[in-house]
mmCIF file of C-alpha atoms in Angstrom:
data_model
loop_
_atom_site.group_PDB
_atom_site.id
_atom_site.type_symbol
_atom_site.label_atom_id
_atom_site.label_comp_id
_atom_site.label_asym_id
_atom_site.label_seq_id
_atom_site.Cartn_x
_atom_site.Cartn_y
_atom_site.Cartn_z
ATOM 1 C CA MET A 127 -28.660 67.621 79.352
ATOM 2 C CA ARG A 128 -26.581 67.516 82.460
ATOM 3 C CA ARG A 129 -27.886 64.112 83.355
ATOM 4 C CA ARG A 130 -27.160 62.856 79.822
ATOM 5 C CA SER A 131 -23.618 64.290 80.019
ATOM 6 C CA VAL A 132 -22.977 62.472 83.299
ATOM 7 C CA PHE A 133 -24.226 59.214 81.774
ATOM 8 C CA ALA A 134 -22.024 59.691 78.679
ATOM 9 C CA ALA A 135 -19.033 60.433 80.871
ATOM 10 C CA GLY A 136 -19.710 57.280 82.874
ATOM 11 C CA VAL A 137 -19.877 55.137 79.750
ATOM 12 C CA LEU A 138 -16.651 56.648 78.439
ATOM 13 C CA ALA A 139 -14.910 55.964 81.735
ATOM 14 C CA ALA A 140 -16.025 52.325 81.642
ATOM 15 C CA VAL A 141 -14.762 51.942 78.078
ATOM 16 C CA LEU A 142 -11.429 53.446 79.064
ATOM 17 C CA VAL A 143 -11.158 51.065 82.019
ATOM 18 C CA ILE A 144 -11.844 48.057 79.786
ATOM 19 C CA ILE A 145 -9.362 49.212 77.145
ATOM 20 C CA SER A 146 -6.628 50.074 79.617
ATOM 21 C CA SER A 147 -6.995 46.937 81.852
ATOM 22 C CA PRO A 148 -4.030 44.498 81.449
ATOM 23 C CA ALA A 149 -4.610 41.065 79.824
ATOM 24 C CA PRO A 150 -4.912 38.079 82.213
ATOM 25 C CA ALA A 151 -1.528 36.637 83.184
ATOM 26 C CA GLN A 152 -0.490 33.381 81.495
ATOM 27 C CA ALA A 153 -0.343 30.381 83.840
ATOM 28 C CA ALA A 154 3.241 29.412 84.693
ATOM 29 C CA ASP A 155 4.592 26.266 83.047
ATOM 30 C CA VAL A 156 4.715 23.188 85.255
ATOM 31 C CA LEU A 157 7.740 20.902 85.144
ATOM 32 C CA ARG A 158 8.165 18.397 87.927
ATOM 33 C CA VAL A 159 9.978 15.092 88.494
ATOM 34 C CA ASN A 160 7.672 12.801 90.431
ATOM 35 C CA GLY A 161 10.013 9.865 90.905
ATOM 36 C CA ALA A 162 12.301 7.243 89.412
ATOM 37 C CA TYR A 163 12.212 3.476 89.877
ATOM 38 C CA SER A 164 13.182 0.095 88.452
ATOM 39 C CA ASP A 165 10.754 -1.486 86.053
ATOM 40 C CA SER A 166 9.724 -5.111 85.785
ATOM 41 C CA PRO A 167 10.332 -7.737 84.595
ATOM 42 C CA ASN A 168 13.869 -6.358 84.013
ATOM 43 C CA PRO A 169 15.023 -4.243 86.976
ATOM 44 C CA GLY A 170 17.765 -2.803 84.733
ATOM 45 C CA THR A 171 15.126 -0.640 83.050
ATOM 46 C CA LEU A 172 14.775 2.773 84.685
ATOM 47 C CA VAL A 173 11.428 4.596 84.623
ATOM 48 C CA VAL A 174 11.078 8.322 85.331
ATOM 49 C CA SER A 175 7.726 9.953 86.098
ATOM 50 C CA VAL A 176 7.363 13.576 84.913
ATOM 51 C CA THR A 177 4.557 16.105 85.127
ATOM 52 C CA SER A 178 4.846 18.904 82.565
ATOM 53 C CA THR A 179 2.629 21.352 80.728
ATOM 54 C CA GLN A 180 5.122 21.628 77.866
ATOM 55 C CA PRO A 181 6.428 18.656 75.868
ATOM 56 C CA VAL A 182 9.539 17.095 77.372
ATOM 57 C CA ALA A 183 12.686 17.722 75.316
ATOM 58 C CA SER A 184 15.264 15.727 77.264
ATOM 59 C CA ILE A 185 15.787 13.598 80.363
ATOM 60 C CA LEU A 186 19.099 12.847 82.031
ATOM 61 C CA ALA A 187 19.315 10.302 84.837
ATOM 62 C CA GLU A 188 22.435 9.868 86.952
ATOM 63 C CA VAL A 189 22.877 6.593 88.842
ATOM 64 C CA VAL A 190 25.141 6.862 91.910
ATOM 65 C CA THR A 191 26.066 4.706 94.892
ATOM 66 C CA GLU A 192 24.117 5.131 98.107
ATOM 67 C CA ASP A 193 27.072 5.302 100.440
ATOM 68 C CA THR A 194 29.527 7.602 98.630
ATOM 69 C CA GLY A 195 27.499 9.091 95.798
ATOM 70 C CA ALA A 196 30.073 7.880 93.299
ATOM 71 C CA PRO A 197 28.746 7.921 89.724
ATOM 72 C CA VAL A 198 27.848 4.523 88.279
ATOM 73 C CA ALA A 199 25.979 5.266 85.056
ATOM 74 C CA GLN A 200 24.069 7.907 83.099
ATOM 75 C CA ALA A 201 20.999 7.488 80.920
ATOM 76 C CA SER A 202 19.604 10.013 78.457
ATOM 77 C CA ASP A 203 17.799 7.845 75.900
ATOM 78 C CA PHE A 204 14.228 7.592 77.153
ATOM 79 C CA VAL A 205 11.016 6.588 75.394
ATOM 80 C CA LEU A 206 7.469 7.333 76.467
ATOM 81 C CA GLN A 207 6.136 4.218 78.181
ATOM 82 C CA SER A 208 2.689 5.382 79.298
ATOM 83 C CA GLN A 209 0.770 8.504 80.220
ATOM 84 C CA THR A 210 -2.037 9.555 82.543
ATOM 85 C CA SER A 211 -3.819 12.868 83.052
ATOM 86 C CA ASP A 212 -1.291 13.723 85.767
ATOM 87 C CA ALA A 213 2.031 12.340 84.567
ATOM 88 C CA ALA A 214 4.060 10.782 81.778
ATOM 89 C CA PHE A 215 6.233 7.737 82.401
ATOM 90 C CA TRP A 216 9.507 7.575 80.478
ATOM 91 C CA ALA A 217 11.611 4.395 80.352
ATOM 92 C CA THR A 218 15.163 3.880 79.216
ATOM 93 C CA SER A 219 15.141 2.535 75.666
ATOM 94 C CA ALA A 220 17.330 -0.376 76.784
ATOM 95 C CA PRO A 221 18.120 -1.820 80.209
ATOM 96 C CA LEU A 222 21.162 -0.365 81.945
ATOM 97 C CA ILE A 223 24.230 -2.600 82.130
ATOM 98 C CA LEU A 224 26.032 -2.075 85.429
ATOM 99 C CA ASP A 225 29.149 -3.732 86.793
ATOM 100 C CA ALA A 226 27.619 -4.888 90.062
ATOM 101 C CA LEU A 227 24.297 -5.721 91.650
ATOM 102 C CA GLY A 228 23.049 -3.220 94.186
ATOM 103 C CA ASP A 229 20.538 -0.584 95.191
ATOM 104 C CA TYR A 230 21.473 2.772 93.657
ATOM 105 C CA VAL A 231 20.305 6.373 94.056
ATOM 106 C CA VAL A 232 19.003 8.192 90.967
ATOM 107 C CA HIS A 233 19.217 11.949 90.294
ATOM 108 C CA VAL A 234 17.102 13.261 87.390
ATOM 109 C CA GLU A 235 17.235 16.376 85.198
ATOM 110 C CA VAL A 236 14.405 17.253 82.808
ATOM 111 C CA THR A 237 14.176 20.013 80.187
ATOM 112 C CA ASP A 238 11.052 20.901 78.231
ATOM 113 C CA VAL A 239 10.731 22.472 74.747
ATOM 114 C CA ALA A 240 10.206 25.925 76.274
ATOM 115 C CA GLY A 241 13.624 25.751 77.925
ATOM 116 C CA ASN A 242 12.322 25.134 81.428
ATOM 117 C CA HIS A 243 14.674 22.949 83.429
ATOM 118 C CA VAL A 244 14.433 21.073 86.720
ATOM 119 C CA ARG A 245 16.857 18.842 88.610
ATOM 120 C CA GLN A 246 15.608 16.465 91.286
ATOM 121 C CA GLU A 247 18.232 15.060 93.632
ATOM 122 C CA ARG A 248 17.474 11.559 94.935
ATOM 123 C CA ALA A 249 14.465 11.280 92.663
ATOM 124 C CA GLY A 250 14.276 7.557 93.291
ATOM 125 C CA SER A 251 16.146 4.251 93.257
ATOM 126 C CA LEU A 252 17.397 1.719 90.773
ATOM 127 C CA LEU A 253 17.144 -1.700 92.436
ATOM 128 C CA TYR A 254 19.607 -3.588 90.298
ATOM 129 C CA ARG A 255 18.695 -7.060 91.524
ATOM 130 C CA VAL A 256 18.379 -10.629 90.286
ATOM 131 C CA VAL A 257 14.793 -11.824 89.765
ATOM 132 C CA THR A 258 14.605 -15.402 91.033
ATOM 133 C CA PHE A 259 12.051 -17.947 89.888
ATOM 134 C CA LEU A 260 11.292 -21.633 90.337
ATOM 135 C CA ASP A 261 11.247 -23.715 87.196
ATOM 136 C CA GLY A 262 9.824 -27.160 86.452
ATOM 137 C CA VAL A 263 8.433 -27.797 89.937
ATOM 138 C CA THR A 264 6.705 -31.177 90.298
ATOM 139 C CA ALA A 265 5.175 -33.141 93.149
ATOM 140 C CA ALA A 266 4.816 -36.929 93.109
ATOM 141 C CA PRO A 267 2.642 -38.696 93.815
ATOM 142 C CA SER A 268 -0.159 -36.245 93.117
ATOM 143 C CA THR A 269 -2.607 -38.309 95.212
ATOM 144 C CA VAL A 270 -2.146 -39.405 98.821
ATOM 145 C CA ASP A 271 -4.227 -41.499 101.178
ATOM 146 C CA TYR A 272 -4.509 -42.333 104.866
ATOM 147 C CA ASP A 273 -1.492 -44.663 104.883
ATOM 148 C CA ARG A 274 0.687 -42.893 102.303
ATOM 149 C CA ARG A 275 0.940 -39.165 102.867
ATOM 150 C CA GLN A 276 4.432 -38.271 101.704
ATOM 151 C CA VAL A 277 5.133 -36.356 98.496
ATOM 152 C CA THR A 278 8.486 -35.646 96.852
ATOM 153 C CA VAL A 279 8.891 -32.143 95.430
ATOM 154 C CA ARG A 280 11.500 -31.408 92.758
ATOM 155 C CA GLY A 281 12.419 -28.338 90.752
ATOM 156 C CA THR A 282 15.132 -25.823 89.878
ATOM 157 C CA LEU A 283 15.823 -22.329 91.187
ATOM 158 C CA LYS A 284 17.011 -19.868 88.551
ATOM 159 C CA GLY A 285 17.838 -16.179 88.446
ATOM 160 C CA ARG A 286 17.381 -13.599 85.699
ATOM 161 C CA TRP A 287 20.120 -10.977 85.854
ATOM 162 C CA PRO A 288 19.182 -7.302 85.449
ATOM 163 C CA GLY A 289 20.379 -5.543 82.354
ATOM 164 C CA THR A 290 21.439 -8.521 80.262
ATOM 165 C CA GLY A 291 18.449 -10.677 81.186
ATOM 166 C CA GLU A 292 20.760 -13.682 81.378
ATOM 167 C CA VAL A 293 19.277 -16.689 83.206
ATOM 168 C CA ARG A 294 21.514 -18.792 85.430
ATOM 169 C CA PRO A 295 20.885 -21.629 87.937
ATOM 170 C CA LEU A 296 21.325 -20.615 91.562
ATOM 171 C CA ALA A 297 23.364 -22.988 93.732
ATOM 172 C CA GLU A 298 23.277 -23.317 97.530
ATOM 173 C CA PHE A 299 20.103 -21.287 97.913
ATOM 174 C CA PRO A 300 17.531 -22.387 100.538
ATOM 175 C CA ILE A 301 14.139 -23.468 99.191
ATOM 176 C CA ASP A 302 11.230 -23.429 101.593
ATOM 177 C CA ILE A 303 8.733 -26.235 100.959
ATOM 178 C CA ASN A 304 5.656 -26.204 103.190
ATOM 179 C CA GLY A 305 7.726 -24.383 105.782
ATOM 180 C CA TRP A 306 4.601 -23.564 107.775
ATOM 181 C CA ASP A 307 4.509 -27.193 108.983
ATOM 182 C CA GLY A 308 8.081 -27.121 110.278
ATOM 183 C CA THR A 309 9.757 -28.719 107.267
ATOM 184 C CA PRO A 310 13.337 -27.342 107.117
ATOM 185 C CA PRO A 311 14.511 -25.621 103.925
ATOM 186 C CA VAL A 312 16.410 -27.665 101.344
ATOM 187 C CA SER A 313 19.530 -26.329 99.623
ATOM 188 C CA THR A 314 19.864 -26.211 95.844
ATOM 189 C CA ALA A 315 22.547 -28.257 94.074
ATOM 190 C CA PRO A 316 25.231 -26.745 91.787
ATOM 191 C CA ASP A 317 22.785 -26.907 88.868
ATOM 192 C CA GLY A 318 20.087 -25.142 90.933
ATOM 193 C CA SER A 319 18.000 -28.274 91.371
ATOM 194 C CA PHE A 320 16.379 -29.338 94.633
ATOM 195 C CA SER A 321 14.406 -32.260 96.017
ATOM 196 C CA SER A 322 12.502 -32.635 99.261
ATOM 197 C CA THR A 323 9.988 -35.110 100.678
ATOM 198 C CA VAL A 324 7.192 -33.643 102.775
ATOM 199 C CA THR A 325 4.159 -35.006 104.588
ATOM 200 C CA ILE A 326 0.735 -33.780 103.498
ATOM 201 C CA PHE A 327 -1.680 -32.654 106.203
ATOM 202 C CA GLY A 328 -5.427 -32.619 105.845
ATOM 203 C CA PRO A 329 -6.055 -28.902 106.523
ATOM 204 C CA ALA A 330 -3.761 -27.878 103.635
ATOM 205 C CA PRO A 331 -3.459 -30.609 100.983
ATOM 206 C CA GLU A 332 -0.894 -28.877 98.783
ATOM 207 C CA VAL A 333 2.820 -28.271 98.414
ATOM 208 C CA THR A 334 4.224 -24.747 98.240
ATOM 209 C CA ALA A 335 7.798 -24.044 97.167
ATOM 210 C CA THR A 336 9.399 -20.595 97.615
ATOM 211 C CA TYR A 337 12.792 -18.971 97.752
ATOM 212 C CA TYR A 338 12.646 -16.303 100.452
ATOM 213 C CA ALA A 339 14.939 -13.284 100.220
ATOM 214 C CA SER A 340 17.599 -13.236 102.924
ATOM 215 C CA LEU A 341 20.021 -10.702 104.370
ATOM 216 C CA ASP A 342 23.052 -12.686 103.205
ATOM 217 C CA ARG A 343 21.815 -12.401 99.592
ATOM 218 C CA PRO A 344 20.435 -8.833 99.565
ATOM 219 C CA TYR A 345 20.253 -8.427 95.781
ATOM 220 C CA PHE A 346 18.335 -11.598 94.963
ATOM 221 C CA GLU A 347 14.585 -11.031 94.986
ATOM 222 C CA GLN A 348 12.165 -13.465 96.586
ATOM 223 C CA SER A 349 10.645 -15.893 94.098
ATOM 224 C CA GLU A 350 6.959 -16.172 93.386
ATOM 225 C CA PRO A 351 5.611 -19.208 95.291
ATOM 226 C CA VAL A 352 4.700 -22.301 93.295
ATOM 227 C CA ARG A 353 1.647 -24.121 94.655
ATOM 228 C CA ILE A 354 0.662 -27.622 93.607
ATOM 229 C CA PRO A 355 -2.621 -29.038 94.958
ATOM 230 C CA ILE A 356 -2.536 -32.621 96.187
ATOM 231 C CA THR A 357 -5.561 -34.922 95.920
ATOM 232 C CA ILE A 358 -6.565 -36.925 98.974
ATOM 233 C CA ASP A 359 -8.109 -40.351 98.428
ATOM 234 C CA PRO A 360 -9.903 -40.832 101.762
ATOM 235 C CA ARG A 361 -10.209 -44.151 103.561
ATOM 236 C CA GLN A 362 -13.716 -45.530 103.144
ATOM 237 C CA THR A 363 -16.013 -45.957 106.164
ATOM 238 C CA ARG A 364 -19.296 -47.731 106.767
ATOM 239 C CA VAL A 365 -22.107 -47.157 109.255
ATOM 240 C CA THR A 366 -24.758 -49.701 110.217
ATOM 241 C CA ALA A 367 -27.683 -48.750 112.462
ATOM 242 C CA LYS A 368 -31.107 -49.968 113.602
ATOM 243 C CA VAL A 369 -33.829 -48.963 116.065
ATOM 244 C CA ASP A 370 -35.126 -51.182 118.859
ATOM 245 C CA ARG A 371 -38.776 -50.424 118.003
ATOM 246 C CA THR A 372 -40.752 -49.002 115.108
ATOM 247 C CA ARG A 373 -43.689 -47.623 117.160
ATOM 248 C CA VAL A 374 -43.370 -45.379 120.181
ATOM 249 C CA VAL A 375 -45.724 -43.213 122.217
ATOM 250 C CA ALA A 376 -44.939 -39.511 122.106
ATOM 251 C CA GLY A 377 -42.529 -38.582 124.866
ATOM 252 C CA ARG A 378 -40.976 -42.052 125.032
ATOM 253 C CA SER A 379 -37.538 -42.896 123.678
ATOM 254 C CA VAL A 380 -36.289 -45.319 121.087
ATOM 255 C CA GLN A 381 -32.812 -46.767 121.077
ATOM 256 C CA VAL A 382 -30.638 -46.379 118.005
ATOM 257 C CA LYS A 383 -27.533 -48.523 117.943
ATOM 258 C CA GLY A 384 -25.037 -49.527 115.348
ATOM 259 C CA GLN A 385 -21.395 -49.845 114.441
ATOM 260 C CA LEU A 386 -18.797 -47.783 112.594
ATOM 261 C CA SER A 387 -16.186 -49.575 110.475
ATOM 262 C CA TRP A 388 -13.433 -48.516 108.106
ATOM 263 C CA LEU A 389 -11.603 -50.193 105.280
ATOM 264 C CA THR A 390 -7.992 -50.940 106.195
ATOM 265 C CA SER A 391 -5.350 -53.093 104.533
ATOM 266 C CA ALA A 392 -6.751 -55.948 106.627
ATOM 267 C CA GLY A 393 -10.300 -55.377 105.358
ATOM 268 C CA TRP A 394 -13.291 -53.892 107.162
ATOM 269 C CA THR A 395 -12.462 -53.393 110.857
ATOM 270 C CA PRO A 396 -14.189 -51.481 113.682
ATOM 271 C CA TYR A 397 -13.342 -47.797 113.823
ATOM 272 C CA ALA A 398 -12.980 -47.627 117.581
ATOM 273 C CA ASN A 399 -12.972 -44.936 120.260
ATOM 274 C CA GLN A 400 -13.983 -41.994 118.098
ATOM 275 C CA ALA A 401 -15.418 -39.043 120.023
ATOM 276 C CA SER A 402 -18.439 -37.035 118.851
ATOM 277 C CA VAL A 403 -18.591 -38.465 115.345
ATOM 278 C CA ILE A 404 -22.092 -40.002 115.005
ATOM 279 C CA TYR A 405 -25.109 -37.786 114.287
ATOM 280 C CA PHE A 406 -28.798 -38.714 114.062
ATOM 281 C CA ASN A 407 -31.163 -36.804 111.774
ATOM 282 C CA LEU A 408 -34.845 -37.719 112.111
ATOM 283 C CA TYR A 409 -36.587 -37.066 108.762
ATOM 284 C CA ASP A 410 -40.337 -37.035 108.153
ATOM 285 C CA ASP A 411 -42.184 -37.432 104.837
ATOM 286 C CA ASN A 412 -42.062 -33.668 104.225
ATOM 287 C CA GLY A 413 -38.279 -33.479 104.411
ATOM 288 C CA CYS A 414 -38.329 -31.774 107.795
ATOM 289 C CA TYR A 415 -35.825 -33.094 110.268
ATOM 290 C CA ALA A 416 -34.506 -32.834 113.804
ATOM 291 C CA THR A 417 -30.872 -33.495 114.697
ATOM 292 C CA TYR A 418 -29.600 -35.417 117.718
ATOM 293 C CA GLY A 419 -26.071 -36.188 118.881
ATOM 294 C CA PRO A 420 -23.212 -36.401 118.381
ATOM 295 C CA THR A 421 -22.155 -39.535 120.180
ATOM 296 C CA ASP A 422 -19.006 -41.697 120.429
ATOM 297 C CA THR A 423 -17.923 -45.142 119.336
ATOM 298 C CA ASP A 424 -16.576 -47.677 121.846
ATOM 299 C CA ALA A 425 -13.597 -50.027 121.647
ATOM 300 C CA LYS A 426 -15.430 -52.135 119.061
ATOM 301 C CA GLY A 427 -16.708 -49.210 117.003
ATOM 302 C CA ARG A 428 -20.208 -49.557 118.429
ATOM 303 C CA PHE A 429 -22.509 -46.701 119.373
ATOM 304 C CA VAL A 430 -25.879 -46.403 121.068
ATOM 305 C CA ALA A 431 -28.221 -43.483 121.683
ATOM 306 C CA ASP A 432 -31.591 -43.187 123.422
ATOM 307 C CA ILE A 433 -33.632 -40.596 121.544
ATOM 308 C CA VAL A 434 -37.121 -39.213 122.112
ATOM 309 C CA PRO A 435 -38.354 -38.688 118.538
ATOM 310 C CA SER A 436 -40.223 -35.466 117.911
ATOM 311 C CA GLN A 437 -42.147 -36.835 114.921
ATOM 312 C CA THR A 438 -42.732 -39.906 112.822
ATOM 313 C CA GLY A 439 -39.854 -40.616 110.465
ATOM 314 C CA TYR A 440 -36.598 -42.463 109.919
ATOM 315 C CA PHE A 441 -33.157 -41.777 111.361
ATOM 316 C CA HIS A 442 -30.438 -40.782 108.932
ATOM 317 C CA VAL A 443 -27.328 -41.842 110.851
ATOM 318 C CA VAL A 444 -24.190 -39.997 109.756
ATOM 319 C CA PHE A 445 -20.510 -40.440 110.520
ATOM 320 C CA SER A 446 -18.491 -37.201 110.229
ATOM 321 C CA PRO A 447 -14.781 -37.262 111.197
ATOM 322 C CA ASN A 448 -13.880 -35.004 114.089
ATOM 323 C CA ASP A 449 -10.149 -34.675 113.507
ATOM 324 C CA PRO A 450 -8.606 -31.504 112.003
ATOM 325 C CA PHE A 451 -5.503 -33.320 110.730
ATOM 326 C CA ASN A 452 -6.847 -36.729 109.738
ATOM 327 C CA GLY A 453 -10.427 -35.823 108.910
ATOM 328 C CA ARG A 454 -9.881 -35.287 105.194
ATOM 329 C CA PHE A 455 -8.136 -38.649 104.964
ATOM 330 C CA ILE A 456 -11.304 -40.390 106.198
ATOM 331 C CA ALA A 457 -14.536 -40.428 104.197
ATOM 332 C CA ASP A 458 -17.948 -39.580 105.630
ATOM 333 C CA SER A 459 -20.584 -42.273 105.518
ATOM 334 C CA ALA A 460 -24.257 -42.653 106.390
ATOM 335 C CA THR A 461 -27.148 -45.074 106.630
ATOM 336 C CA ARG A 462 -30.823 -44.968 107.517
ATOM 337 C CA THR A 463 -33.051 -46.889 109.854
ATOM 338 C CA GLY A 464 -36.568 -48.113 109.386
ATOM 339 C CA VAL A 465 -39.440 -45.709 109.997
ATOM 340 C CA VAL A 466 -40.383 -44.998 113.620
ATOM 341 C CA THR A 467 -44.047 -44.115 114.103
ATOM 342 C CA VAL A 468 -44.770 -41.694 116.918
ATOM 343 C CA LEU A 469 -48.193 -42.365 118.461
ATOM 344 C CA PRO A 470 -50.210 -39.760 120.373
ATOM 345 C CA ALA A 471 -49.627 -39.666 124.089
ATOM 346 C CA GLY A 472 -51.944 -42.027 125.965
ATOM 347 C CA THR A 473 -52.149 -44.536 123.126
ATOM 348 C CA LEU A 474 -51.962 -48.082 124.429
ATOM 349 C CA ARG A 475 -48.973 -50.083 123.267
#
């Protein structure tokens, strides 16, 4: 009986503990301003990022100057732009219309439906800037060759103002066209137009036009570059070649000689004094090959090479330009010789 009484008392104590234990505490509401920033494509639109466990009831954004903190504008009409598992992004229902371009500080206050309130000083920035862009950019001619490498680039630089979205031409702005090759910038005319003639180089056959942001125009964004590929019509070349014998004992050499020419305005002329441009590929009937060279051309475009062939086959003689700037303006060319038969060593000739 005593043991049963102890057990009953223990059960009763446990029940009392369960009944008298307090309920788990409710998790505290979360309300946090993560940041504020200008949206695109209209920098006059302000976006505020908020993390909250309760629905947001109101947002107030104060736009002030960076240097003095003087008030510039307030915004309280926000619409939900997007949402993730961590935050909601609220954007002003209409772009802000400010009196002057500039980079402004933004303070934000948020209140949720439960009455929780938070104020975040310097929550972010409103970059009230002009978005610049290049319009109607053309390059003519679109094809260049060895003798004619210049291209004229034309277009217009425009700016889209924040807030209103008004588009205006931008005068006296520098436009960089293929600046990497040393071409100086060209200034836009009163109507925003520009024109510049540049020389096309083989390693980069294109024109690129850009307005780069500068310190003297701090509130005009850099434009997206406009790239126009240029086609190169290479100068045609021609290789002739022959071997001095068609049968050779293994270990002996054959002589391959020929001439390299190119097509100029005067017709086919020797392509003279080119270094390391002629290659010799010895092919057999199975498609296997061995490569020899390169070799040079002389003052009359001629070349000669003494080669010990490793197998029976023909020489595929190839010209490949060896000039990083002019190479793409000059076409490759090739020819083949007659078959050279390699006889076993000791075979009488």
